[in-house]
Amino acid sequence: MELRDMTRQELEAFAAAQQKEYDRIDALGLEINMARGKPCPKQLDASEALFKDVYSVASYIDDDGLDTRNYGGLYGIEAARAFFGELLDMPSKNVIVGGSASLQLMYDFLAQCCLSGIGGCVPWSQQPGAKFLCVVPGYDRHFAITEYLGLEMVNVPILEDGPDMDLVEELVKDARVKGMFCVPKYSNPDGITYSDAVVQRLARLEPAAKDFRVIWDNAYLVHDLYDEGDKLLNIFTEAAKYGHEDYFVEFASTSKITFAGAGISCVCASDANIAAIGKRMYYQIISFDKMNQLRHVRAIPDMAALKAHMRRHADILRPKFDAVLEVLESELSGLGIARWHKPMGGYFIGLKVDVGSAKYAGVLCKDAGLTLTNVGAAFPYGFDPEDCEIRIAPSYPSEDDLRLATHLLCTAVKLAAARELLK
Amino acid sequence: MELRDMTRQELEAFAAAQQKEYDRIDALGLEINMARGKPCPKQLDASEALFKDVYSVASYIDDDGLDTRNYGGLYGIEAARAFFGELLDMPSKNVIVGGSASLQLMYDFLAQCCLSGIGGCVPWSQQPGAKFLCVVPGYDRHFAITEYLGLEMVNVPILEDGPDMDLVEELVKDARVKGMFCVPKYSNPDGITYSDAVVQRLARLEPAAKDFRVIWDNAYLVHDLYDEGDKLLNIFTEAAKYGHEDYFVEFASTSKITFAGAGISCVCASDANIAAIGKRMYYQIISFDKMNQLRHVRAIPDMAALKAHMRRHADILRPKFDAVLEVLESELSGLGIARWHKPMGGYFIGLKVDVGSAKYAGVLCKDAGLTLTNVGAAFPYGFDPEDCEIRIAPSYPSEDDLRLATHLLCTAVKLAAARELLK
């Protein structure tokens, strides 16, 4: 029975039962952290096994004769550029390989747009009221960057097949709108992959701002949980049909393929954007760590090796996601108080609490020893206007802990919803 | 006999002899590159030997229990912060450990000052006519950053014991002067170490700008060529006497200790500056490559190991420097056309051509197959007002090549000077 259909008496009894269960769990003194999409040690061990043989290779000279130990190679070693090029289905000339974090490449690009401008336009920091579209719920660290850089953020809700494109098409008529954050495959936190129609509408966009740039953060492009993963169109192929390649800048990394803290990252963009990024990088750095780039292409020599390795990740992660989804299904379905999308990949499950009590449920969880991502963090300025989003990150805890944590979460959500409805 | 004391006839004969020798070398079809301070393969091999055992260590968990493979640890692993702290004689709380390039940490800091401001002041990019002092001759990549960031550059000549402090004290009375580049030990290119008196005067500076920041690029701090190296005062100890710690931001790296392209770097600063830098980094990156940081502290566990390793570098580099200096001494001394400082460490020898014909000598060298750093590059905007500076980088070529290259350089300098005097 849905909570809204209950009599006040039934609801009070329901709340009392949840309170009792909550108190029982609280007494266990749990300490479980589900805050971040952090790979678990087993995943890292699987990656380290890949590198074992690499470390014993005597030479750090790459196939092109470049001594990766020395200076030089601003855009990365050719083999690493080719690796990401193949991964993103783009020519390697449109790829620059960076250090351990694609976040750094994104920040540096946006900071460059703010300080020096892009596409021959005035720097964003000198354009009053410059705005950025944020697909919500989304990745908190994206929004943190734009907030820090002083760009006003505008929410665009994500629908079942990607961002609300009617709204996006309307908003980009404003020349103050400078760009947009997208996680197009297995979006953080909902695990939604943009449909072909959405990607095509994005590619066709005619923004008023000529320095409009979409941060296409393809963080989970090969991070399928099941044999059949979602398919995403190549944004550059679509954009090229309209001469819109400059509007998109794509990012990827091996943070969740090899080592979260010591992988390699890339930016992939049009010739013009690569030239602009490369120019700034020329002043910023002599080269990123090419030894690590070489180790990576030796550890993962081709796409077949990558696929095999990602299957190992899936084998570790799938049972964790399944554990969470089973508990959500068995405890929350039919109550009319929460919804979620079953993701086919990525690192998160986005739980939507319908009666606007996500924050309170989060407090209940925290008090009982379960750390979640700060409720609200998936929105610009940390403000969830409907107080409904809770992000679940199943990768790090053990399956037992996940079941317990999700049970606590469900109990908290039910208790919070019942109390809200009893108000 | 000095060239200026020669009769026209003697000078013509001298020029003809140099021309003949130049033609002879030119016919050899040399291809020697002395452009950059690039470690030679032997140096890199010596470093790689240090890391061999490290790669076979099973665990990437550091002594504090941090899994360096995963996310986290924005300021770097504690052992790496302590390593640089000991090296710079500073508490590790004032150290942030970065990626493979201290240049990146410098650029990012300066870009931050331009975009967001420092010390609570208006961003430099919004302060019309913001200037930066450049000790000349200096490091071309420093000047490239300030030029790219749109800061006006003001030359400050280096004297035998460091920058011309009378001039610096005068210039900082202008609130538009926002800072200064210093390579205080074994300066690039002259190999001059700032005297105690100069460091003390820098520490005492009373700049009109409260957001004045000295980039204290201690790139060669342990890079002695001989057993007795130069000594440099700790800038922070001196600055603390006047409450001036915020005016100095120090940078160092292992680029010329371990791997030029894959070392670890650090920024060391006052509590207030570390907080400001850390705040920006929080938005920019989750962590730099901590696995590489851990490998480094395992490869170089203490200062004794570092000292022993730097002696290996010195043993490789000293004969190269000696080769260059011997040729310079035997071919140029007594002619009154060139001077140089014999460096006790670092990576360069700065040759000063007195009669203002450095550019022409550089062209002669290039035409005969010797690539030098672009003449003029050691000055802001690539403009050497007296056309006198030639930077020699002895680290990469073999000793035989160095002798030949330096002989060619001396011949070119003599020929250019004679022609200049014959004008």
XYZ file of C-alpha atoms in Angstrom, chain A residues 37-41 44-45 48 52 55 57-60 67-71 100-101 103-104 107-108 111-112 114-116 125-126 139 141 144-145 148-149 255-256 259-262 276 279-280 282-292 295 396, chain B residues 37-41 44-45 48 52 55 57-60 67-71 100-101 103-104 107-108 111-112 114-116 125-126 139 141 144-145 148-149 255-256 259-262 276 279-280 282-292 295 396:
120
model
C 32.494 6.543 -6.086
C 35.709 5.053 -4.806
C 36.955 1.777 -6.280
C 37.334 -0.985 -3.712
C 40.727 -2.598 -2.962
C 42.766 -1.844 -7.462
C 44.397 -5.226 -6.943
C 47.937 -3.782 -10.118
C 53.286 -6.280 -12.533
C 57.402 -2.723 -13.987
C 60.302 -4.176 -18.480
C 63.797 -2.822 -18.689
C 63.266 0.102 -21.009
C 61.310 3.297 -20.650
C 62.722 8.418 -23.599
C 59.660 8.801 -21.400
C 61.851 9.507 -18.370
C 63.043 12.798 -19.793
C 61.469 16.141 -20.708
C 46.255 11.362 -13.051
C 43.029 13.388 -13.125
C 39.116 16.751 -13.300
C 42.341 18.745 -13.497
C 39.321 22.752 -14.290
C 42.303 23.985 -16.272
C 39.930 28.418 -15.816
C 41.521 29.164 -19.198
C 37.629 32.479 -17.648
C 41.103 34.019 -17.714
C 42.033 34.093 -21.404
C 35.573 36.513 -16.239
C 35.090 39.777 -18.129
C 28.455 15.540 -10.280
C 32.758 18.444 -8.348
C 32.159 23.157 -7.370
C 34.457 24.262 -10.203
C 34.660 28.651 -7.555
C 35.258 30.274 -10.943
C 40.800 6.558 -12.881
C 38.150 3.858 -12.718
C 44.123 3.470 -10.398
C 41.740 6.114 -9.073
C 44.671 8.182 -7.823
C 47.311 7.343 -10.387
C 44.010 26.589 -27.682
C 48.940 26.721 -26.182
C 48.016 27.185 -22.535
C 52.847 25.004 -23.295
C 53.130 27.688 -20.634
C 51.940 25.471 -17.818
C 53.979 22.291 -18.024
C 56.772 20.646 -19.995
C 55.009 17.300 -20.010
C 52.770 15.182 -17.857
C 54.169 11.914 -16.465
C 55.028 9.967 -19.612
C 56.464 6.982 -17.717
C 53.007 6.363 -16.313
C 53.164 1.799 -18.271
C 33.654 0.597 -1.935
C 68.949 21.597 -19.280
C 67.994 18.056 -20.067
C 69.478 15.241 -17.993
C 71.487 12.729 -20.029
C 70.472 9.045 -20.256
C 68.215 8.759 -15.810
C 69.687 5.255 -15.652
C 66.009 4.109 -12.519
C 64.111 -1.099 -9.353
C 58.617 -1.586 -8.205
C 57.458 -3.957 -3.332
C 54.093 -5.624 -3.087
C 52.105 -2.961 -1.324
C 51.079 0.527 -2.328
C 46.109 3.291 -0.165
C 48.034 5.445 -2.623
C 46.263 3.769 -5.548
C 42.931 5.270 -4.584
C 41.434 8.765 -4.351
C 55.679 15.691 -12.231
C 56.327 19.400 -12.738
C 56.416 24.526 -13.398
C 52.778 23.459 -13.298
C 51.758 28.442 -13.412
C 48.714 27.348 -11.440
C 47.032 31.909 -12.786
C 45.162 31.767 -9.474
C 45.406 36.554 -11.823
C 41.948 34.997 -11.758
C 40.990 34.946 -8.075
C 43.899 40.483 -14.020
C 41.647 43.260 -12.731
C 64.645 31.150 -16.934
C 59.773 29.515 -19.004
C 56.750 32.871 -20.790
C 54.182 32.359 -18.016
C 50.991 34.615 -21.323
C 49.137 35.795 -18.230
C 62.897 16.585 -12.001
C 66.677 16.771 -11.899
C 63.155 11.710 -13.704
C 62.873 14.966 -15.621
C 59.489 13.946 -16.955
C 58.161 11.863 -14.100
C 44.785 29.644 -0.534
C 41.511 25.829 -1.647
C 42.068 26.214 -5.386
C 40.410 21.346 -3.928
C 38.422 22.448 -6.976
C 41.077 21.418 -9.462
C 42.058 17.876 -8.583
C 41.283 15.062 -6.163
C 44.934 14.194 -5.731
C 48.159 14.117 -7.665
C 49.741 10.732 -8.398
C 50.389 9.350 -4.917
C 51.785 6.027 -6.181
C 54.653 7.964 -7.703
C 57.784 5.197 -5.039
C 72.905 16.197 -22.301
